[in-house]
Short mmCIF file of C-alpha atoms in Angstrom, two decimals:
data_model
loop_
_atom_site.label_atom_id
_atom_site.label_comp_id
_atom_site.label_asym_id
_atom_site.label_seq_id
_atom_site.Cartn_x
_atom_site.Cartn_y
_atom_site.Cartn_z
CA UNK A 1 -23.10 5.88 23.89
CA UNK A 2 -22.65 8.23 26.80
CA UNK A 3 -23.27 11.95 26.30
CA UNK A 4 -19.70 12.93 27.21
CA UNK A 5 -18.40 10.60 24.47
CA UNK A 6 -20.72 12.21 21.93
CA UNK A 7 -19.54 15.67 22.99
CA UNK A 8 -15.91 14.59 22.66
CA UNK A 9 -16.48 13.26 19.14
CA UNK A 10 -18.33 16.43 18.09
CA UNK A 11 -15.54 18.61 19.49
CA UNK A 12 -12.91 16.62 17.58
CA UNK A 13 -14.88 16.92 14.33
CA UNK A 14 -15.31 20.68 14.84
CA UNK A 15 -11.59 21.23 15.44
CA UNK A 16 -10.68 19.17 12.37
CA UNK A 17 -13.10 21.16 10.21
CA UNK A 18 -11.77 24.48 11.53
CA UNK A 19 -8.19 23.44 10.80
CA UNK A 20 -9.12 22.47 7.24
CA UNK A 21 -10.80 25.84 6.60
CA UNK A 22 -7.77 27.67 8.00
CA UNK A 23 -5.39 25.76 5.72
CA UNK A 24 -7.53 26.47 2.67
CA UNK A 25 -7.78 30.18 3.55
CA UNK A 26 -4.01 30.53 3.94
CA UNK A 27 -3.50 29.00 0.51
CA UNK A 28 -5.47 31.77 -1.26
CA UNK A 29 -4.29 35.09 -2.67
CA UNK A 30 -5.09 38.12 -0.48
CA UNK A 31 -8.15 40.13 -1.42
CA UNK A 32 -7.49 43.67 -2.68
CA UNK A 33 -4.57 45.44 -4.40
CA UNK A 34 -1.36 43.43 -4.47
CA UNK A 35 1.00 46.15 -5.75
CA UNK A 36 2.93 48.69 -3.69
CA UNK A 37 1.00 51.36 -1.83
CA UNK A 38 0.58 54.59 -3.85
CA UNK A 39 3.01 57.39 -3.04
CA UNK A 40 1.84 60.56 -1.31
CA UNK A 41 3.34 64.07 -1.47
CA UNK A 42 5.67 63.29 1.45
CA UNK A 43 7.24 60.41 -0.46
CA UNK A 44 8.66 62.73 -3.13
CA UNK A 45 11.55 65.17 -3.08
CA UNK A 46 10.15 68.69 -3.32
CA UNK A 47 11.10 70.79 -6.33
CA UNK A 48 12.72 73.27 -3.95
CA UNK A 49 15.01 70.54 -2.59
CA UNK A 50 15.54 69.06 -6.05
CA UNK A 51 16.70 72.41 -7.43
CA UNK A 52 19.06 72.73 -4.45
CA UNK A 53 20.95 69.63 -5.66
CA UNK A 54 22.47 71.66 -8.50
CA UNK A 55 26.00 72.84 -7.61
CA UNK A 56 25.73 76.04 -9.66
CA UNK A 57 27.59 75.20 -12.86
CA UNK A 58 28.20 72.42 -15.37
CA UNK A 59 26.12 69.28 -15.81
CA UNK A 60 24.97 67.50 -12.66
CA UNK A 61 24.00 63.84 -13.03
CA UNK A 62 21.15 62.94 -10.68
CA UNK A 63 22.59 60.42 -8.19
CA UNK A 64 21.22 56.90 -7.84
CA UNK A 65 18.85 56.72 -4.89
CA UNK A 66 17.52 60.26 -5.28
CA UNK A 67 13.81 60.40 -4.45
CA UNK A 68 11.33 60.80 -7.26
CA UNK A 69 9.75 64.18 -7.95
CA UNK A 70 6.16 65.00 -8.83
CA UNK A 71 4.63 68.12 -10.31
CA UNK A 72 1.87 69.55 -12.45
CA UNK A 73 2.43 70.88 -15.95
CA UNK A 74 1.75 74.63 -15.83
CA UNK A 75 2.81 75.46 -19.39
CA UNK A 76 1.05 75.20 -22.74
CA UNK A 77 3.16 73.03 -25.04
CA UNK A 78 2.09 75.09 -28.08
CA UNK A 79 3.71 78.17 -26.56
CA UNK A 80 6.99 76.42 -25.79
CA UNK A 81 9.74 74.81 -27.83
CA UNK A 82 9.21 71.14 -28.69
CA UNK A 83 9.71 68.89 -25.68
CA UNK A 84 9.80 71.73 -23.14
CA UNK A 85 7.48 71.74 -20.12
CA UNK A 86 7.25 73.80 -16.95
CA UNK A 87 6.13 71.95 -13.83
CA UNK A 88 5.32 73.17 -10.32
CA UNK A 89 4.69 71.32 -7.06
CA UNK A 90 3.29 72.06 -3.60
CA UNK A 91 6.55 73.68 -2.48
CA UNK A 92 5.90 76.60 -4.83
CA UNK A 93 9.03 75.85 -6.84
CA UNK A 94 9.14 74.87 -10.48
CA UNK A 95 11.15 72.70 -12.84
CA UNK A 96 12.02 73.24 -16.51
CA UNK A 97 11.75 69.77 -18.07
CA UNK A 98 13.18 68.97 -21.49
CA UNK A 99 11.94 65.55 -22.56
CA UNK A 100 13.77 63.11 -24.82
CA UNK A 101 12.84 62.74 -28.50
CA UNK A 102 9.77 60.55 -28.98
CA UNK A 103 8.16 61.46 -25.66
CA UNK A 104 4.40 62.05 -25.57
CA UNK A 105 2.88 65.52 -25.33
CA UNK A 106 1.90 66.40 -21.77
CA UNK A 107 -1.08 68.80 -21.71
CA UNK A 108 -1.34 71.63 -19.20
CA UNK A 109 -2.71 70.29 -15.91
CA UNK A 110 -1.11 66.85 -16.30
CA UNK A 111 0.58 65.55 -13.13
CA UNK A 112 3.90 63.79 -13.77
CA UNK A 113 5.81 61.37 -11.54
CA UNK A 114 9.49 61.58 -12.49
CA UNK A 115 12.36 59.28 -11.54
CA UNK A 116 15.25 61.50 -12.62
CA UNK A 117 17.92 58.87 -11.95
CA UNK A 118 19.29 56.64 -14.69
CA UNK A 119 20.52 59.45 -16.91
CA UNK A 120 18.69 62.61 -15.85
CA UNK A 121 20.84 65.67 -15.32
CA UNK A 122 20.53 69.30 -14.30
CA UNK A 123 22.24 72.13 -16.14
CA UNK A 124 21.83 75.82 -16.86
CA UNK A 125 20.41 76.29 -20.35
CA UNK A 126 20.63 79.94 -21.35
CA UNK A 127 20.63 80.74 -17.64
CA UNK A 128 17.50 78.69 -16.80
CA UNK A 129 17.86 75.54 -14.66
CA UNK A 130 16.81 72.59 -16.82
CA UNK A 131 16.21 68.90 -16.16
CA UNK A 132 17.03 66.84 -19.23
CA UNK A 133 17.90 63.32 -20.46
CA UNK A 134 15.40 61.60 -18.16
CA UNK A 135 14.51 58.25 -19.79
CA UNK A 136 11.00 58.31 -21.22
CA UNK A 137 10.05 55.25 -19.15
CA UNK A 138 10.92 57.20 -15.99
CA UNK A 139 8.21 59.83 -16.57
CA UNK A 140 4.71 58.66 -15.71
CA UNK A 141 1.39 60.47 -15.87
CA UNK A 142 -0.49 60.01 -12.60
CA UNK A 143 -4.01 60.86 -11.53
CA UNK A 144 -5.00 63.80 -9.40
CA UNK A 145 -4.25 67.51 -9.37
CA UNK A 146 -1.99 69.84 -7.41
CA UNK A 147 -3.47 73.04 -6.05
CA UNK A 148 -1.24 75.79 -7.41
CA UNK A 149 -1.88 79.47 -6.72
CA UNK A 150 0.16 82.03 -8.70
CA UNK A 151 2.46 84.15 -6.57
CA UNK A 152 1.35 87.80 -6.73
CA UNK A 153 4.42 89.93 -7.42
CA UNK A 154 5.67 93.07 -9.08
CA UNK A 155 8.01 93.03 -12.06
CA UNK A 156 10.86 94.10 -9.78
CA UNK A 157 10.09 91.21 -7.39
CA UNK A 158 10.20 88.72 -10.27
CA UNK A 159 13.51 90.04 -11.61
CA UNK A 160 15.07 89.94 -8.14
CA UNK A 161 13.89 86.37 -7.47
CA UNK A 162 14.13 84.95 -10.99
CA UNK A 163 16.55 82.14 -10.08
CA UNK A 164 14.31 80.94 -7.25
CA UNK A 165 10.97 81.50 -8.97
CA UNK A 166 11.93 80.20 -12.43
CA UNK A 167 9.30 77.83 -13.88
CA UNK A 168 6.70 78.77 -11.26
CA UNK A 169 3.51 80.78 -11.68
CA UNK A 170 3.29 84.47 -10.87
CA UNK A 171 0.63 87.13 -11.31
CA UNK A 172 1.44 90.77 -12.04
CA UNK A 173 -1.31 93.21 -11.12
CA UNK A 174 -1.43 96.90 -12.00
CA UNK A 175 0.20 96.42 -15.39
CA UNK A 176 0.57 99.82 -17.04
CA UNK A 177 1.33 98.67 -20.58
CA UNK A 178 1.71 95.64 -22.84
CA UNK A 179 3.46 96.61 -26.05
CA UNK A 180 5.02 94.77 -28.97
CA UNK A 181 8.81 94.94 -28.91
CA UNK A 182 9.87 92.72 -31.83
CA UNK A 183 8.82 89.77 -33.97
CA UNK A 184 10.32 86.95 -36.00
CA UNK A 185 9.17 83.90 -37.94
CA UNK A 186 8.38 82.06 -34.68
CA UNK A 187 6.41 84.66 -32.77
CA UNK A 188 6.19 88.07 -31.14
CA UNK A 189 8.00 89.51 -28.13
CA UNK A 190 6.04 91.91 -25.93
CA UNK A 191 7.13 94.18 -23.11
CA UNK A 192 5.04 93.89 -19.94
CA UNK A 193 5.46 96.94 -17.73
CA UNK A 194 4.30 97.97 -14.27
CA UNK A 195 5.43 100.80 -11.99
CA UNK A 196 8.54 98.83 -10.97
CA UNK A 197 9.97 97.68 -14.30
CA UNK A 198 9.56 95.71 -17.53
CA UNK A 199 9.58 92.00 -18.43
CA UNK A 200 9.70 90.28 -21.81
CA UNK A 201 6.85 88.03 -22.91
CA UNK A 202 7.32 85.85 -26.00
CA UNK A 203 4.19 84.45 -27.64
CA UNK A 204 4.61 81.81 -30.33
CA UNK A 205 2.53 82.09 -33.47
CA UNK A 206 1.78 78.35 -33.24
CA UNK A 207 -0.02 78.88 -29.91
CA UNK A 208 -2.81 80.86 -31.55
CA UNK A 209 -2.89 83.17 -28.52
CA UNK A 210 -4.26 86.66 -29.14
CA UNK A 211 -2.59 89.12 -26.79
CA UNK A 212 -4.84 91.71 -25.17
CA UNK A 213 -2.56 94.73 -25.06
CA UNK A 214 -5.15 96.59 -22.98
CA UNK A 215 -4.89 94.12 -20.11
CA UNK A 216 -3.91 95.27 -16.62
CA UNK A 217 -2.88 91.92 -15.11
CA UNK A 218 -0.75 89.08 -16.47
CA UNK A 219 -0.44 85.53 -15.10
CA UNK A 220 2.29 83.21 -16.32
CA UNK A 221 5.45 81.33 -15.41
CA UNK A 222 8.87 82.87 -14.91
CA UNK A 223 11.62 81.96 -17.37
CA UNK A 224 15.16 83.14 -17.99
CA UNK A 225 16.93 83.71 -21.29
CA UNK A 226 20.55 84.62 -20.64
CA UNK A 227 20.25 87.86 -18.65
CA UNK A 228 16.62 88.54 -19.61
CA UNK A 229 13.78 87.69 -17.23
CA UNK A 230 10.61 86.61 -19.02
CA UNK A 231 7.02 85.65 -18.30
CA UNK A 232 5.31 82.94 -20.33
CA UNK A 233 1.54 82.88 -20.71
CA UNK A 234 -0.52 79.75 -21.41
CA UNK A 235 -3.75 81.09 -22.91
CA UNK A 236 -5.29 84.44 -23.78
CA UNK A 237 -7.13 84.27 -20.43
CA UNK A 238 -3.81 84.85 -18.63
CA UNK A 239 -4.15 88.52 -19.55
CA UNK A 240 -7.06 90.33 -17.90
#
C-alpha cells in the first residue's frame, strides 16, 4: 500500500474519532454551578430608593417587578417587639421590618435578601416607616456581611433627620446625662441628653441589658414613636 493511501486512511480515522469525542462531550452536563449567578449589591434596590417608593400616607403595596432589597440586621431581637427587626444597607438607610407570624428569629448581623412583592406593603406605624406582610418564603438569609459604620450625630441632628435616618445606626458623642424617665412591666425608658437636646431610649427587661448611666457616648438605631424620636441600643457595649 502506498504511503499516501496510509496517510489518507489515518487522517479519516482521526477525524472520525474527533467527531465521536465532540458528540460525547456535547451530551454531558456542564461542569460547575448550574443555578443562576449570585446577586451583587448593584442587583438590589437600595434602602434609600425603597423608602422613596412610599407616597407618604396609607398602605402602599409593593408593585410586582420591584427589585429585591438586601440588608443587615442591626437590632437585637430581645430589645424589640416580637417579629420586629431593623436592617441597614450600604446606602446608609434603614428599614423597619415586621415579619409574619411563624417567621424565624434573625440574630443581629444576619444579612437578609427580601423580595417584598407578593403581599409586602409599606405603611407608617406610629410614625415609623414599616415594611410588613412579606411572605416568609420571600425572606432569605444569605452569607456575607455589610460594612456599616454608625453616623456620628448630635441629638438635634437626629431629631431633625429622624424620617430619613430611621432604622439606621447613629452614634452620639459628648453625652451629658443618661437618666431614668419612667418604667413599666416591659422595660425602662431613659433620657439621653447632650448639649443640643434629649432623646428617649427604651430598654426592655427581656434584653437583660444593664444601662451604664455614667456613659458619655451612645450607639444605636433611630426609631420614631408618634412624635417622639428614640434611640435603640443592642447591647450594654453600645454605651461607653
